[in-house]
XYZ file of C-alpha atoms in Angstrom:
321
model
C 9.656 -34.383 37.304
C 9.112 -37.109 35.662
C 11.752 -38.104 32.633
C 9.218 -36.943 30.369
C 8.704 -33.651 31.554
C 12.837 -33.391 31.416
C 12.841 -33.671 28.017
C 10.301 -31.777 27.150
C 11.830 -29.380 28.663
C 15.322 -29.948 27.398
C 13.592 -29.690 24.409
C 12.102 -26.136 24.821
C 15.459 -25.023 25.732
C 17.581 -25.760 22.694
C 14.842 -24.634 20.517
C 15.287 -21.134 22.417
C 18.687 -21.428 22.241
C 18.303 -22.318 18.373
C 16.038 -19.234 17.698
C 18.419 -17.115 19.993
C 21.000 -18.109 17.571
C 19.437 -17.825 14.310
C 17.970 -14.276 15.208
C 21.650 -12.769 16.161
C 22.976 -14.418 13.035
C 20.470 -12.859 11.109
C 20.232 -12.317 7.917
C 23.315 -14.398 6.717
C 21.785 -14.215 2.902
C 18.996 -11.843 0.929
C 16.000 -11.242 1.786
C 13.351 -11.366 -0.562
C 10.706 -8.485 -0.269
C 7.317 -9.754 -2.149
C 5.167 -6.923 -3.697
C 1.662 -7.645 -4.640
C 2.140 -5.294 -7.700
C 3.353 -4.760 -11.006
C 6.558 -2.866 -11.427
C 6.366 1.067 -11.373
C 3.042 1.386 -9.390
C 3.106 2.908 -5.783
C 3.684 -0.044 -3.937
C 6.837 -1.116 -6.084
C 8.464 2.372 -5.729
C 8.289 2.895 -2.119
C 9.388 -0.934 -1.950
C 12.463 -0.586 -3.802
C 13.136 2.921 -2.113
C 13.375 1.400 1.923
C 14.809 -2.203 0.392
C 18.161 -0.105 -0.880
C 18.252 1.900 2.752
C 16.914 -1.298 4.835
C 20.034 -3.459 2.858
C 22.436 -1.148 4.287
C 21.376 -1.700 7.800
C 21.266 -5.189 7.256
C 24.191 -5.757 5.612
C 22.548 -8.171 2.867
C 20.404 -6.957 -0.320
C 17.092 -7.257 -0.532
C 15.386 -8.767 -3.397
C 11.977 -7.392 -4.715
C 9.194 -10.093 -5.969
C 6.820 -8.647 -7.599
C 3.584 -10.921 -7.693
C 0.314 -9.727 -9.663
C -3.287 -10.776 -9.235
C -6.245 -10.796 -7.779
C -5.287 -7.232 -6.068
C -2.240 -8.641 -4.216
C -4.537 -11.769 -2.797
C -2.333 -14.131 -4.561
C 1.370 -11.964 -3.269
C 0.093 -12.167 0.369
C -0.941 -16.096 0.208
C 2.624 -16.161 -0.917
C 4.001 -14.743 1.840
C 1.823 -16.415 4.342
C 3.092 -19.795 3.035
C 6.639 -18.713 3.091
C 9.177 -20.267 5.626
C 8.629 -17.656 9.372
C 12.535 -16.982 9.111
C 12.496 -13.436 8.315
C 13.977 -14.226 4.692
C 10.603 -13.605 2.726
C 8.818 -10.479 3.657
C 6.037 -8.709 2.272
C 4.916 -4.654 1.662
C 1.145 -4.787 1.978
C -1.586 -1.615 2.330
C -4.823 -0.759 3.103
C -5.738 -2.785 0.212
C -3.838 -5.942 0.305
C -3.970 -6.316 4.204
C -7.386 -4.873 5.288
C -9.871 -4.541 2.359
C -9.082 -7.910 0.650
C -10.469 -10.018 3.468
C -14.360 -8.245 2.757
C -13.087 -8.243 -1.140
C -12.087 -11.927 -1.229
C -13.803 -13.490 1.725
C -12.432 -17.227 1.206
C -8.413 -16.901 1.312
C -5.900 -18.642 2.152
C -5.174 -16.460 5.079
C -6.463 -14.088 7.409
C -4.878 -10.569 9.003
C -3.648 -13.438 11.782
C -1.218 -14.891 9.677
C 1.850 -12.079 9.069
C 2.809 -9.955 11.908
C 3.613 -6.423 11.404
C 6.942 -5.367 10.807
C 6.486 -1.157 10.626
C 4.667 0.902 8.448
C 7.250 2.477 6.038
C 4.986 5.328 4.121
C 1.878 7.665 3.985
C 0.419 7.937 0.501
C -2.228 10.361 -0.668
C -4.543 9.259 -3.378
C -5.228 11.515 -6.342
C -8.035 11.281 -9.568
C -6.689 11.846 -12.606
C -7.960 12.177 -16.533
C -6.744 11.512 -19.450
C -5.497 15.396 -20.837
C -8.689 15.704 -23.332
C -10.729 14.913 -21.076
C -14.093 17.181 -21.230
C -13.565 18.892 -17.980
C -11.256 21.349 -16.271
C -11.939 21.133 -12.196
C -13.643 18.185 -10.242
C -17.002 20.127 -10.221
C -17.059 19.628 -14.193
C -16.235 16.326 -14.111
C -18.889 15.587 -11.523
C -21.200 17.157 -13.496
C -20.010 15.458 -16.476
C -19.935 11.609 -15.166
C -23.892 12.519 -13.110
C -24.539 13.525 -17.489
C -23.361 9.938 -18.541
C -23.815 7.566 -15.895
C -21.913 3.941 -16.972
C -19.851 6.477 -19.713
C -17.248 6.922 -18.135
C -14.490 4.754 -16.984
C -11.243 5.458 -14.557
C -8.479 2.777 -13.843
C -7.541 0.941 -10.539
C -4.554 -1.239 -9.561
C -7.121 -4.303 -9.526
C -9.603 -4.496 -7.324
C -8.438 -4.905 -3.574
C -5.527 -2.359 -4.446
C -5.138 0.898 -2.381
C -5.777 2.324 -5.796
C -9.390 0.518 -5.917
C -10.297 1.723 -2.342
C -9.924 5.531 -3.808
C -12.149 5.271 -6.148
C -14.662 3.253 -4.341
C -14.390 5.934 -1.965
C -14.527 8.979 -5.021
C -17.623 7.448 -6.388
C -19.407 6.900 -3.221
C -18.079 10.587 -2.491
C -19.259 11.887 -5.787
C -22.858 10.366 -5.833
C -21.702 9.195 -9.339
C -21.851 6.125 -11.562
C -18.907 5.249 -13.409
C -16.869 1.469 -14.559
C -13.954 1.106 -12.732
C -11.130 -0.811 -14.412
C -8.811 -3.105 -12.609
C -5.248 -3.395 -13.995
C -2.325 -5.742 -13.076
C -0.830 -2.796 -11.310
C -0.842 1.438 -11.260
C 1.607 1.432 -13.866
C -0.226 -0.403 -16.589
C -3.542 1.757 -15.676
C -1.362 4.640 -15.744
C 0.151 4.087 -19.005
C -3.337 3.508 -20.584
C -4.918 7.033 -19.131
C -1.797 8.535 -20.732
C -3.157 7.080 -23.985
C -6.668 7.848 -23.794
C -7.801 4.149 -23.116
C -9.733 4.887 -20.114
C -10.466 7.883 -19.309
C -8.513 8.557 -16.411
C -7.049 6.923 -12.971
C -7.547 6.586 -9.232
C -3.830 6.487 -7.908
C -1.457 7.134 -5.334
C 0.888 10.842 -5.551
C 3.151 8.724 -5.388
C 2.855 6.710 -8.506
C 1.067 9.828 -10.436
C 2.979 13.023 -9.658
C 5.237 12.786 -12.249
C 2.907 12.051 -15.513
C 1.091 14.957 -13.874
C 3.985 17.126 -13.733
C 4.896 16.413 -17.498
C 0.796 17.058 -18.209
C 0.209 13.537 -19.395
C -2.822 13.241 -17.276
C -4.682 16.058 -15.474
C -5.350 16.174 -12.042
C -9.086 16.776 -9.921
C -7.926 16.601 -6.335
C -6.073 14.812 -3.553
C -7.742 13.035 -1.212
C -5.835 15.188 1.474
C -6.858 17.555 4.266
C -3.669 19.720 3.107
C -2.013 20.326 -0.654
C 1.378 18.710 -1.949
C 4.659 20.323 -1.496
C 5.157 18.689 -4.772
C 2.090 19.407 -6.682
C 1.161 22.884 -4.998
C -1.655 23.612 -7.461
C -3.644 20.507 -7.149
C -6.677 21.580 -4.608
C -7.392 18.701 -1.792
C -11.138 17.335 -1.890
C -12.228 20.168 0.721
C -10.938 23.214 -1.614
C -12.341 21.371 -4.748
C -15.891 20.973 -2.984
C -16.011 17.346 -2.345
C -14.741 17.104 1.545
C -16.023 13.686 2.288
C -13.536 12.369 -0.257
C -10.524 10.854 2.328
C -8.060 8.948 0.588
C -4.725 9.293 2.846
C -3.540 5.554 3.033
C -0.024 3.391 4.260
C 2.199 0.907 3.533
C 3.595 -1.508 5.908
C 5.935 -4.536 6.170
C 5.318 -7.870 7.313
C 6.475 -11.721 7.745
C 4.631 -14.794 8.253
C 3.643 -15.737 11.457
C 6.012 -17.653 13.700
C 8.557 -15.297 12.694
C 10.898 -14.728 15.793
C 10.714 -11.844 18.426
C 14.680 -10.931 17.610
C 14.015 -11.110 13.833
C 11.556 -8.731 13.718
C 12.615 -6.281 16.073
C 15.955 -5.940 13.404
C 13.718 -5.703 10.311
C 12.060 -2.684 12.414
C 15.059 -1.169 13.300
C 16.231 -1.496 9.942
C 12.811 0.420 8.461
C 12.899 2.808 10.836
C 16.913 3.620 9.727
C 16.083 3.313 5.980
C 12.668 5.611 6.520
C 14.441 8.528 8.569
C 17.604 8.620 6.048
C 18.325 11.373 4.233
C 18.151 9.550 0.747
C 14.131 7.767 1.646
C 13.060 11.741 2.799
C 14.761 13.118 -0.721
C 12.737 10.317 -2.905
C 10.231 10.509 -0.227
C 9.290 13.922 -1.011
C 9.777 13.768 -4.885
C 7.437 10.988 -4.305
C 4.488 13.270 -2.933
C 5.117 10.702 -0.013
C 5.289 10.878 4.006
C 7.638 8.962 6.158
C 5.798 8.367 9.695
C 6.027 10.120 12.558
C 8.669 9.107 14.727
C 5.815 7.598 17.238
C 4.563 5.441 14.540
C 7.594 2.930 14.078
C 6.627 0.063 16.024
C 4.982 -3.008 15.167
C 1.619 -2.123 17.146
C 0.896 1.328 15.345
C 0.860 -1.020 12.300
C -1.582 -3.215 13.275
C -3.610 -0.995 14.865
C -3.934 0.369 11.344
C -4.383 -3.461 9.889
C -7.000 -3.634 12.747
C -8.991 -0.975 11.908
C -8.983 -0.706 8.561
C -10.260 -4.320 8.825
C -13.593 -2.489 9.778
C -13.765 0.635 8.325
C -12.991 -0.689 4.501
C -15.961 -3.507 5.482
C -18.148 -0.629 5.993
C -17.320 1.030 2.718
C -17.485 -2.127 0.744
C -20.826 -3.394 1.755
C -22.635 -0.317 2.021
C -24.025 1.103 -1.334
C -22.661 -1.684 -3.552
């Protein structure tokens, strides 16, 4: 073996030992979880619930960093540039981690810029209207919208967000022409719907269910095949007469490409422990959110979701623009 080959082998061995030592000691300081939206929205609420429990397993705090703008792509760009050492991770969804590649084709990152850690939640999309909107049910709303094309506006958390996809899926299924208004997060959109500045919102049950319970807005439909335990009176899309409307989403954790597998494994184990805990299950129930099934905790499952939804939302967003 040449001296160059010996030196190269020694360097690789040293790097391997260093990586293993890093993973064994990880984490030695707080971890940052990047949230692509403003505080108070679905991704933010789920991130905080999961992060609190993950921190117990990791033995270090997880600090939430909210970065808004461009449907979450600014936050994901920040995450992609972060050191691949496990100290900066991000929470994403079908919008930020799949549809965004069709909406913003010149992004500085791709799906390959990230390593999946784990799916942490399943979410359900709801269409809700300001409380004084002149429609008592979904069919009345659709009829009203068809008589007033372009005059009704529905808010969402920004182009590229999962709430934007709920809106797009809904209006295409309903065959209506409404104005979609993007905000810097789900919370400010909901605030304007409550205040009557917009006609309604497309939102996940996690962030809108309390406002529905408090009768601050009135829900029309949940894009699910089964009713939600926390909103038992709210009809599913099939029950409301619009079976084509499907809005069941997910939230998952990602790390920058190159993060050591042993670090990913520790983060995955912490995420799995968190969503299986009684504390998170209780909070998820209250938020009309569901934890992944036992066989859905792996990074491979999250990668499959990303791959599936990149294509799914490419078709949705390119058709009937």
